[in-house]
XYZ file of C-alpha atoms in Angstrom:
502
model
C 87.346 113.624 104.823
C 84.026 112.376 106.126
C 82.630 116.141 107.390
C 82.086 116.659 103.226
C 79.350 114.050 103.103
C 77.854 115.991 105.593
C 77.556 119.283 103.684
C 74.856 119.982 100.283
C 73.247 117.110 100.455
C 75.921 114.724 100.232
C 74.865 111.175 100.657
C 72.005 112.015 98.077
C 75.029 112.371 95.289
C 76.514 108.960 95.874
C 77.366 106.751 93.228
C 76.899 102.914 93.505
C 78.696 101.954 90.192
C 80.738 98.827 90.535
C 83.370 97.663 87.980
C 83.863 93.933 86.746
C 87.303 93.091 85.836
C 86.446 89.346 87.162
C 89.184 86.988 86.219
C 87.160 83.571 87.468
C 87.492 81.922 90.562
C 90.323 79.678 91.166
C 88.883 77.103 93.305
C 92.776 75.317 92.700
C 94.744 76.858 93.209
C 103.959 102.306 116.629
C 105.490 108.820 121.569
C 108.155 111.353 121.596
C 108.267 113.703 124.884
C 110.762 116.496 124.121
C 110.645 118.456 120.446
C 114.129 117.151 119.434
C 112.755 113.325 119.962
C 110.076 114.076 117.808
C 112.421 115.903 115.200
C 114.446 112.466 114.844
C 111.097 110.390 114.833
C 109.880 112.644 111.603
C 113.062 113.508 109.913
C 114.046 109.359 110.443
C 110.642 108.326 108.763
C 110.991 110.520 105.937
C 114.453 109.361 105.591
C 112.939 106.074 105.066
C 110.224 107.297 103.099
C 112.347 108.807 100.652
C 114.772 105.763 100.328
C 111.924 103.343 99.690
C 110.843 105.387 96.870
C 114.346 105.666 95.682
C 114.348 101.918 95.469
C 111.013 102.399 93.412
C 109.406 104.124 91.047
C 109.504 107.748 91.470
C 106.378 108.134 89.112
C 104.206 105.830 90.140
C 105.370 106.121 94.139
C 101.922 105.930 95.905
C 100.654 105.838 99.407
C 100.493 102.184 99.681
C 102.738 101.521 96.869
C 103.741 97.887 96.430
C 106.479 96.940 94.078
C 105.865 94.789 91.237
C 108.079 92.151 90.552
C 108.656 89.065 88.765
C 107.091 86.056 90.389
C 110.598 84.098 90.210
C 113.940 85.549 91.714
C 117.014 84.700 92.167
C 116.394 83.564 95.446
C 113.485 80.876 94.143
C 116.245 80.152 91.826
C 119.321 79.840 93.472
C 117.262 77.638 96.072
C 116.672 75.081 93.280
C 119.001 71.815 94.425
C 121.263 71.173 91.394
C 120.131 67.471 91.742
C 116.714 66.533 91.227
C 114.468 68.385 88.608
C 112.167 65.612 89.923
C 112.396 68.248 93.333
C 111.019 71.164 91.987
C 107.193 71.722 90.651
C 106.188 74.270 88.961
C 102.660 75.585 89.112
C 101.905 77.893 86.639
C 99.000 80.219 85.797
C 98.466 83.268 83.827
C 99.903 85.319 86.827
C 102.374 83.444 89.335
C 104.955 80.765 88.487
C 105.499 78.995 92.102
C 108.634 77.376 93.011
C 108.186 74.747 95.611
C 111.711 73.623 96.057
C 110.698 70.547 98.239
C 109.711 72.774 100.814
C 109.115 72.655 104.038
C 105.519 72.690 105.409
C 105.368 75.579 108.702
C 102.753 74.414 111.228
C 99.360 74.670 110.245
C 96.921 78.084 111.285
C 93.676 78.804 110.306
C 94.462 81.843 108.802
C 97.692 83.274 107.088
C 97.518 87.265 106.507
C 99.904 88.434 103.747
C 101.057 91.921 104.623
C 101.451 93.034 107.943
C 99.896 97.432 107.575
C 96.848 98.390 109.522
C 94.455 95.897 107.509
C 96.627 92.865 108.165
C 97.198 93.398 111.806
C 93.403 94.500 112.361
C 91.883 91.139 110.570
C 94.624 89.053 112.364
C 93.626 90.318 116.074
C 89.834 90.315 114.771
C 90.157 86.590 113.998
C 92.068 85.391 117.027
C 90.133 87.123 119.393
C 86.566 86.405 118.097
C 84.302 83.630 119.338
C 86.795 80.618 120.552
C 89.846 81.745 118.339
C 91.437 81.182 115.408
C 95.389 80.334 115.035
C 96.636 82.975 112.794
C 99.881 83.721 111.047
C 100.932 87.099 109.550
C 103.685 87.176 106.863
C 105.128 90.443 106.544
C 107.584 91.614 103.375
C 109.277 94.242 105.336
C 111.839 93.389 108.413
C 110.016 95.057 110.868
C 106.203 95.427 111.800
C 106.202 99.166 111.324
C 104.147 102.275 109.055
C 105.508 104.436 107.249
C 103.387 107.780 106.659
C 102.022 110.766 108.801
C 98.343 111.357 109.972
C 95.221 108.995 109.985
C 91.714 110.532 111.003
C 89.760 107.865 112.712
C 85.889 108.267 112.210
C 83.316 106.699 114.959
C 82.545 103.690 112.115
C 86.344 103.157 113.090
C 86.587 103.645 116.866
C 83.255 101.790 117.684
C 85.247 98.814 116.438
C 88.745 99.637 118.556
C 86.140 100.103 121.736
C 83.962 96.521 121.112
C 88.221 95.131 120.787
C 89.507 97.130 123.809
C 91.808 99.162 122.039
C 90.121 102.578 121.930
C 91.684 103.686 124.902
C 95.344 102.540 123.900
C 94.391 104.618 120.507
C 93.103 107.757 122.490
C 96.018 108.418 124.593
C 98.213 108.029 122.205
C 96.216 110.582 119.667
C 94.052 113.398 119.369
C 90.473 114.464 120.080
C 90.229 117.147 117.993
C 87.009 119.846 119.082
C 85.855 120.394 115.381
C 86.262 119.574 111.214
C 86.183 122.651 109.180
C 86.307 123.683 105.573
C 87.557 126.824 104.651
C 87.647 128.622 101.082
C 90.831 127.750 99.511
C 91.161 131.353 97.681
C 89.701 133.891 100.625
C 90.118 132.039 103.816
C 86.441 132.103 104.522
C 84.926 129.409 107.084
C 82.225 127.667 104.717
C 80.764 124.695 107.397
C 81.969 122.693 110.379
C 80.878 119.732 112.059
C 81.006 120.274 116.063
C 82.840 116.852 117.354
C 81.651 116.949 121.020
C 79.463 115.106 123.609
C 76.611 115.252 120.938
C 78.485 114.015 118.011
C 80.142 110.729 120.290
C 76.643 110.081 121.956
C 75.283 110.116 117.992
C 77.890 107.522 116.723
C 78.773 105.784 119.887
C 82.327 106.701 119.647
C 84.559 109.475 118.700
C 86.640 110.879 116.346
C 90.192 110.730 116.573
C 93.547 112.009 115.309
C 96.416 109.287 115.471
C 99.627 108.493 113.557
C 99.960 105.781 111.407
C 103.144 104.056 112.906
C 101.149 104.147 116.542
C 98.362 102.920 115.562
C 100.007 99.999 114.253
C 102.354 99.349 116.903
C 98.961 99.465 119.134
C 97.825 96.559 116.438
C 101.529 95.318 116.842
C 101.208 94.492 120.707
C 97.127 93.328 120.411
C 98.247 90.443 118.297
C 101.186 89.680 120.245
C 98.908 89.020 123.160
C 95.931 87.249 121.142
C 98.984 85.477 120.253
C 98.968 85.725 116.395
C 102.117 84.477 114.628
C 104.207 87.706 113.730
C 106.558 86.961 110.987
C 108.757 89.666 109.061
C 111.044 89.145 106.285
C 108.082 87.278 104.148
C 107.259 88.379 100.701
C 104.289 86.560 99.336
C 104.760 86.033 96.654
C 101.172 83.354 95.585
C 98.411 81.534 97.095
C 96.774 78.522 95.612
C 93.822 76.331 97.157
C 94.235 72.776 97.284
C 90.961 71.276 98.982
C 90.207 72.726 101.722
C 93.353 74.200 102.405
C 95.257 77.591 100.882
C 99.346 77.077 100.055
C 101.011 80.511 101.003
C 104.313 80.955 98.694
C 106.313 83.798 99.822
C 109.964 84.653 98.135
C 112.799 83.165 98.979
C 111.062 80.903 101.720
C 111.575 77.466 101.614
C 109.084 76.852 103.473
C 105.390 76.706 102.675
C 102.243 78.213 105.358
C 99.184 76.121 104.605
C 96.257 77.806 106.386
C 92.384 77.108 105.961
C 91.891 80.831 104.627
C 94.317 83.230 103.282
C 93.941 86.904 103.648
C 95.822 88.963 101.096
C 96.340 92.555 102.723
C 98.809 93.358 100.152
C 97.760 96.970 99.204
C 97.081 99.046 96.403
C 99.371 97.209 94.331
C 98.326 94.084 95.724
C 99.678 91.114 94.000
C 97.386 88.696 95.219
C 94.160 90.561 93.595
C 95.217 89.168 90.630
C 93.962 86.089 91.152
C 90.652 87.476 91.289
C 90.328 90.639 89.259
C 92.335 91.821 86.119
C 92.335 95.517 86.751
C 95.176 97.957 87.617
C 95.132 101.077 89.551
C 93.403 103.990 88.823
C 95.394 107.567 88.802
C 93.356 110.179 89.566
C 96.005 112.975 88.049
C 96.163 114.444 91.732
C 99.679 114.505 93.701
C 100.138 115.026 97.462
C 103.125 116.589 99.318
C 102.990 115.851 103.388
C 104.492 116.981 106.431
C 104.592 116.178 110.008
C 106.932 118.567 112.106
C 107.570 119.485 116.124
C 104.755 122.404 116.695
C 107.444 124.239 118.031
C 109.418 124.275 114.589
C 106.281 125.593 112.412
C 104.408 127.628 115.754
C 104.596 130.734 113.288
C 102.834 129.089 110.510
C 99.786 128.285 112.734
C 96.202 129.718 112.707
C 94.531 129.994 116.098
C 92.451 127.087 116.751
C 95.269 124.965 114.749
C 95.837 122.242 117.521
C 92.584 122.015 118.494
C 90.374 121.783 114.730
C 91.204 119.766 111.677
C 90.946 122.514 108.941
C 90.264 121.975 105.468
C 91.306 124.737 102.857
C 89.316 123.513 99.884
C 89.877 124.882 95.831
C 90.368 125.201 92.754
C 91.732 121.859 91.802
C 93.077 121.633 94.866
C 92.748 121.577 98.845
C 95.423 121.739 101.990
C 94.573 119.320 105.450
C 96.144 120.364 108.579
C 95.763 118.748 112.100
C 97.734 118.111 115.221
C 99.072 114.885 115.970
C 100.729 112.787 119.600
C 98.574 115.134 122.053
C 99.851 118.289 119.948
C 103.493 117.768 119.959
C 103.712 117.277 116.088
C 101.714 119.051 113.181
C 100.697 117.339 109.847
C 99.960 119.138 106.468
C 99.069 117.455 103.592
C 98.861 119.490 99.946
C 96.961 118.051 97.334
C 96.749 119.406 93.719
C 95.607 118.364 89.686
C 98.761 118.415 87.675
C 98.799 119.855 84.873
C 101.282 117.996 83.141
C 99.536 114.866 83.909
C 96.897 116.209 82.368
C 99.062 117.195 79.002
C 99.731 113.244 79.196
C 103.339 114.288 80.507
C 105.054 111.098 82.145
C 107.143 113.363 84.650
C 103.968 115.525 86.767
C 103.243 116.244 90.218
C 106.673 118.237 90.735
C 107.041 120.891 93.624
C 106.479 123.936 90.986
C 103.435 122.872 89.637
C 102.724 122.576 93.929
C 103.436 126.310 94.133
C 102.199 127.205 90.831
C 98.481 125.754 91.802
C 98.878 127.514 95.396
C 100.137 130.520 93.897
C 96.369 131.985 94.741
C 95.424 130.639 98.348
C 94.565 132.688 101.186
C 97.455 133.792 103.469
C 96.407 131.040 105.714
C 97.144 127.957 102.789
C 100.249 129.197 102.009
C 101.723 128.908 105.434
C 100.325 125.675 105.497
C 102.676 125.080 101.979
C 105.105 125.915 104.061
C 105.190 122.962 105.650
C 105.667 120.381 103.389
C 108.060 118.418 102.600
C 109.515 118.973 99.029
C 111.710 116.121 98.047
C 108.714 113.379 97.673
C 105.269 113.222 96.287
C 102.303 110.868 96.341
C 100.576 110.456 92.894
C 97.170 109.707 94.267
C 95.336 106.124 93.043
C 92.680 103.751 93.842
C 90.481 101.282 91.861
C 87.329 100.580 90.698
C 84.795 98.487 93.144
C 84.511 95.213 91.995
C 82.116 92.817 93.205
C 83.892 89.471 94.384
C 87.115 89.320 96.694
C 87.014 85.444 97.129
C 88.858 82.829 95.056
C 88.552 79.561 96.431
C 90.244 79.795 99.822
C 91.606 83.081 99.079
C 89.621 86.668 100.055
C 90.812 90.158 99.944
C 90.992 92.607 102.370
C 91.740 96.215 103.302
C 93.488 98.689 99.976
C 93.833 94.939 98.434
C 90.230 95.391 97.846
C 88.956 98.417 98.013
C 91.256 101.015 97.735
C 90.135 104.346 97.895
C 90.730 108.451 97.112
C 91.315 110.061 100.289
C 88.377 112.514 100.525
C 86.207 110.691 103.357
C 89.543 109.967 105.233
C 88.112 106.269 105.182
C 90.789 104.424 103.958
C 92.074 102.665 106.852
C 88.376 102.996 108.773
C 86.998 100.252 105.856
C 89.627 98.425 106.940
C 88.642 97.894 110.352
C 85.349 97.579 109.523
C 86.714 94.606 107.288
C 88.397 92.722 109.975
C 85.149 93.099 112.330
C 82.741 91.981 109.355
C 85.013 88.563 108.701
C 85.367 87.751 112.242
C 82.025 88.042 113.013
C 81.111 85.705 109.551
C 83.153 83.394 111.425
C 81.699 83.034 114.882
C 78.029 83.459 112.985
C 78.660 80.115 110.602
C 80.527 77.756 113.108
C 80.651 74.394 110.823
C 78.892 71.365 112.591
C 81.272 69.437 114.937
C 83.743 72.533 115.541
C 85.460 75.163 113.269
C 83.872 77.462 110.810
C 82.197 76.652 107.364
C 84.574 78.946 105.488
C 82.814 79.410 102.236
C 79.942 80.305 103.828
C 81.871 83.028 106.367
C 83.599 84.208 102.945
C 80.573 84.588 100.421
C 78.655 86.151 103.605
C 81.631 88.439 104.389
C 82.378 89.213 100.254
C 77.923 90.175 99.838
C 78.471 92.582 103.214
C 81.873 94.488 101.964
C 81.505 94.966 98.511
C 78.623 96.849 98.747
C 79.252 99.181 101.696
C 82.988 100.091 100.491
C 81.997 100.259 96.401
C 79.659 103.010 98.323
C 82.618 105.042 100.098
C 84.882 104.371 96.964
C 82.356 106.151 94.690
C 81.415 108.782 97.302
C 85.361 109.557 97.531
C 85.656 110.356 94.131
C 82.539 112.178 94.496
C 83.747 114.189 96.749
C 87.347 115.069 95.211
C 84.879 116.632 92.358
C 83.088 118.786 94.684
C 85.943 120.284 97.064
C 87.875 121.032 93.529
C 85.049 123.049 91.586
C 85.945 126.686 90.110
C 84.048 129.530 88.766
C 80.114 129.405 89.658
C 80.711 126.148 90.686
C 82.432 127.099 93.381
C 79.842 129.962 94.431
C 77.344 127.181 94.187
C 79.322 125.477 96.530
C 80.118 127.994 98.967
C 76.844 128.726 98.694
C 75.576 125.380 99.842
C 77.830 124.387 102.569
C 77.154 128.007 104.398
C 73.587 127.473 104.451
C 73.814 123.877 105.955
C 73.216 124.015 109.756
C 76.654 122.688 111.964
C 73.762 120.425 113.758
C 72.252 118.483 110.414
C 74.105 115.290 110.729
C 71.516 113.386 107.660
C 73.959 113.236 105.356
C 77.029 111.535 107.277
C 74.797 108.530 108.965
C 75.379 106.595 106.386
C 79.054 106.640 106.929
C 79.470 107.111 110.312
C 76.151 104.841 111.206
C 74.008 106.910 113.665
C 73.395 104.748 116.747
């Protein structure tokens, strides 16, 4: 989480390495009141959570885990008339085959978004709300516009952007202000910095910090689309995107019909399919698991330090560290446990399980454990992102969101980038308007592509980074300690960069 860059010197240990993996352009191609609602709201979530997995891949289940499958189904099949071969064309590259069954052409939009998370919803209410508007078109794999997952920090590069869109105050009400960030010592319990979010802190970044939960911070991005009126459509797997002129042709499974846009936006994840068609890389693991939890305060009150639902506190180890905040004005509490397997590290293909969880917190202070306590035990995240790479465009394709950068969870900037994605391409847009109306859109995407690469290859390396530092043993640690005592709670130099000081 972002307080870390804050501590030793932090933004002077950044890495700016960017990886390659460039495959060439193709230039064809939603708040509970009573504790027993918000018992059904968690345990129904992680009902769903664990049945998506068990529809998965337990081992490689991840965070923002898309599943990989074959570019042709049954469905593309089966939709095949038994009549004309002359009816179906096939368009095939090294990564899609594309069935176009003589298919229907949807109304044109500007834009078509594949995936409808937090980075699809954000650039699709960016877009149709900026300068005169843009017609835009989500496509959505799931049935339903919702998140699955627990807690998201929001960091003032974040919020300013919800405030400029008029959302901030939606957001706030429905999360948490917490008063501070601090890191504790993982083995004695110690307090070993803090970062004081008050009047000072929101006047610094020109916004403030806040504590939301995934699903309502989407269904806030839900019901901002609805009225910018972006196209909402569920039940849309996408499945390709090829340029042809000066439009993109959006494929999705089983569809027989075909979204032709100016620009598609693939905000397909970690997994994303779409990336493909730019880069040849896969996802990185970083040998870490999580286990979560988000539970009624009243169910784990006896597992809960002092200033618990007021501070987001950060136990911080040995190859490991423990996250716990409040969530929905204080009615729910979220832990998240992160460790290195060992078996991972043996090269094991079954790691991450709940006893190597207790086995690695088998030495935290009294204050961790409890924390353990409240986790849920029958899923785990493997934790992944990618290396930066330096183009996200292919002819009128671009990436956006965990599609293109995604990142380790340290800076708690995942979804932050994201919105500070959708801002960056709406504002390309309005800033190169083409002569005679509309926008020059490989202009807005090149310009967009220089601006993002570089800031979030920045926060990608920094994450990892960071991970290294909290996780130190031996003198390491004492270094550390060491370090992040001495720092004054006031010294903000080393979190500007992130948070951009106003």
């Amino acid at each position: 989480m972002a307080v870390a860059a804050a501590v030793a010197g932090a933004g002077d240990g950044r890495r700016t390495g960017r990886g390659t993996g460039r495959r060439g352009r193709d230039e064809s191609g939603e708040r509970a009141g009573q504790a027993e609602e918000v018992r059904h709201m968690t345990d129904a979530e992680h009902t769903a959570d664990a049945r998506e997995m068990d529809a998965g891949d337990r081992d490689e289940a991840d965070v923002n885990a898309e599943d990989l499958d074959v570019n042709v189904n049954a469905q593309d099949i089966g939709a095949v008339n038994a009549e004309g071969a002359e009816d179906v064309n096939l368009d095939v590259d090294a990564e899609h085959v594309d069935v176009n069954v003589n298919a229907e052409g949807a109304e044109d939009v500007d834009v078509v978004v594949a995936g409808g998370g937090i980075a699809g919803l954000a650039g699709a209410y960016a877009l149709a709300t900026a300068g005169d508007g843009l017609r835009v078109r989500v496509l959505e794999r799931a049935p339903d516009f919702t998140e699955i997952g627990a807690g998201l920090q929001l960091a003032p590069n974040a919020t300013r952007v919800l405030r400029r869109w008029g959302l901030l105050d939606e957001v706030v009400g429905l999360g948490v202000l917490p008063r501070r960030l601090v890191f504790r010592d993982m083995l004695d319990g110690t307090e070993l910095t803090r970062l004081d979010l008050d009047d000072r802190f929101e006047a610094r970044y020109g916004a403030p910090y806040v504590l939301i939960h995934r699903s309502d911070l989407l269904q806030v991005l839900v019901t901002a689309c609805e009225r910018a009126g972006v196209d909402l459509v569920p039940d849309h797997d996408v499945r390709s995107v090829r340029t042809e002129g000066d439009r993109a042709v959006v494929h999705a499974a089983g569809a027989r019909t075909l979204h032709r846009a100016q620009v598609a936006l693939a905000a397909d994840g970690l997994r994303s399919r779409l990336r493909s068609r730019i880069s040849d890389d896969e996802p990185v693991p970083s040998g870490y698991a999580a286990y979560r939890g988000a539970f009624p305060v009243a169910e784990v009150a006896d597992r809960l330090g002092e200033d618990a639902l007021r501070d987001v506190v950060v136990h911080i180890g040995p190859g490991c560290h423990l996250v716990q905040y409040p969530l929905r004005a204080g009615e729910i509490f979220n832990t998240v446990a992160v460790f290195a397997s060992p078996a991972f590290r043996r090269g094991e293909s079954e790691w991450g399980g709940p006893d190597e969880l207790d086995a690695v917190f088998a030495g935290a202070c009294e204050g961790a454990q409890r924390g353990v306590k409240s986790l849920w035990r029958d899923r785990r995240w493997p934790m992944y992102d990618r290396e930066p790479i330096p183009e996200w465009t292919a002819g009128r394709l671009a990436l956006t969101g965990d599609a293109a950068h995604p990142m380790l969870q340290y800076l708690a900037q995942g979804a932050c980038q994201a919105l500070e994605d959708a801002a960056c391409l709406a504002a390309e847009t309005v800033r190169h308007r083409a002569p005679g109306g509309g926008c020059d859109w490989p202009r807005a995407l090149r310009s967009y592509e220089a601006a993002r690469t570089v800031r979030t290859a920045e926060v990608q390396s920094a994450a990892r980074a960071w991970g290294e530092t909290w996780h130190v043993d031996g003198f390491a640690r004492t270094l550390r300690n060491t370090l992040f005592r001495d720092r004054d709670p006031a010294d903000f130099r080393h979190i500007d960069w992130l948070y951009g000081a106003q």
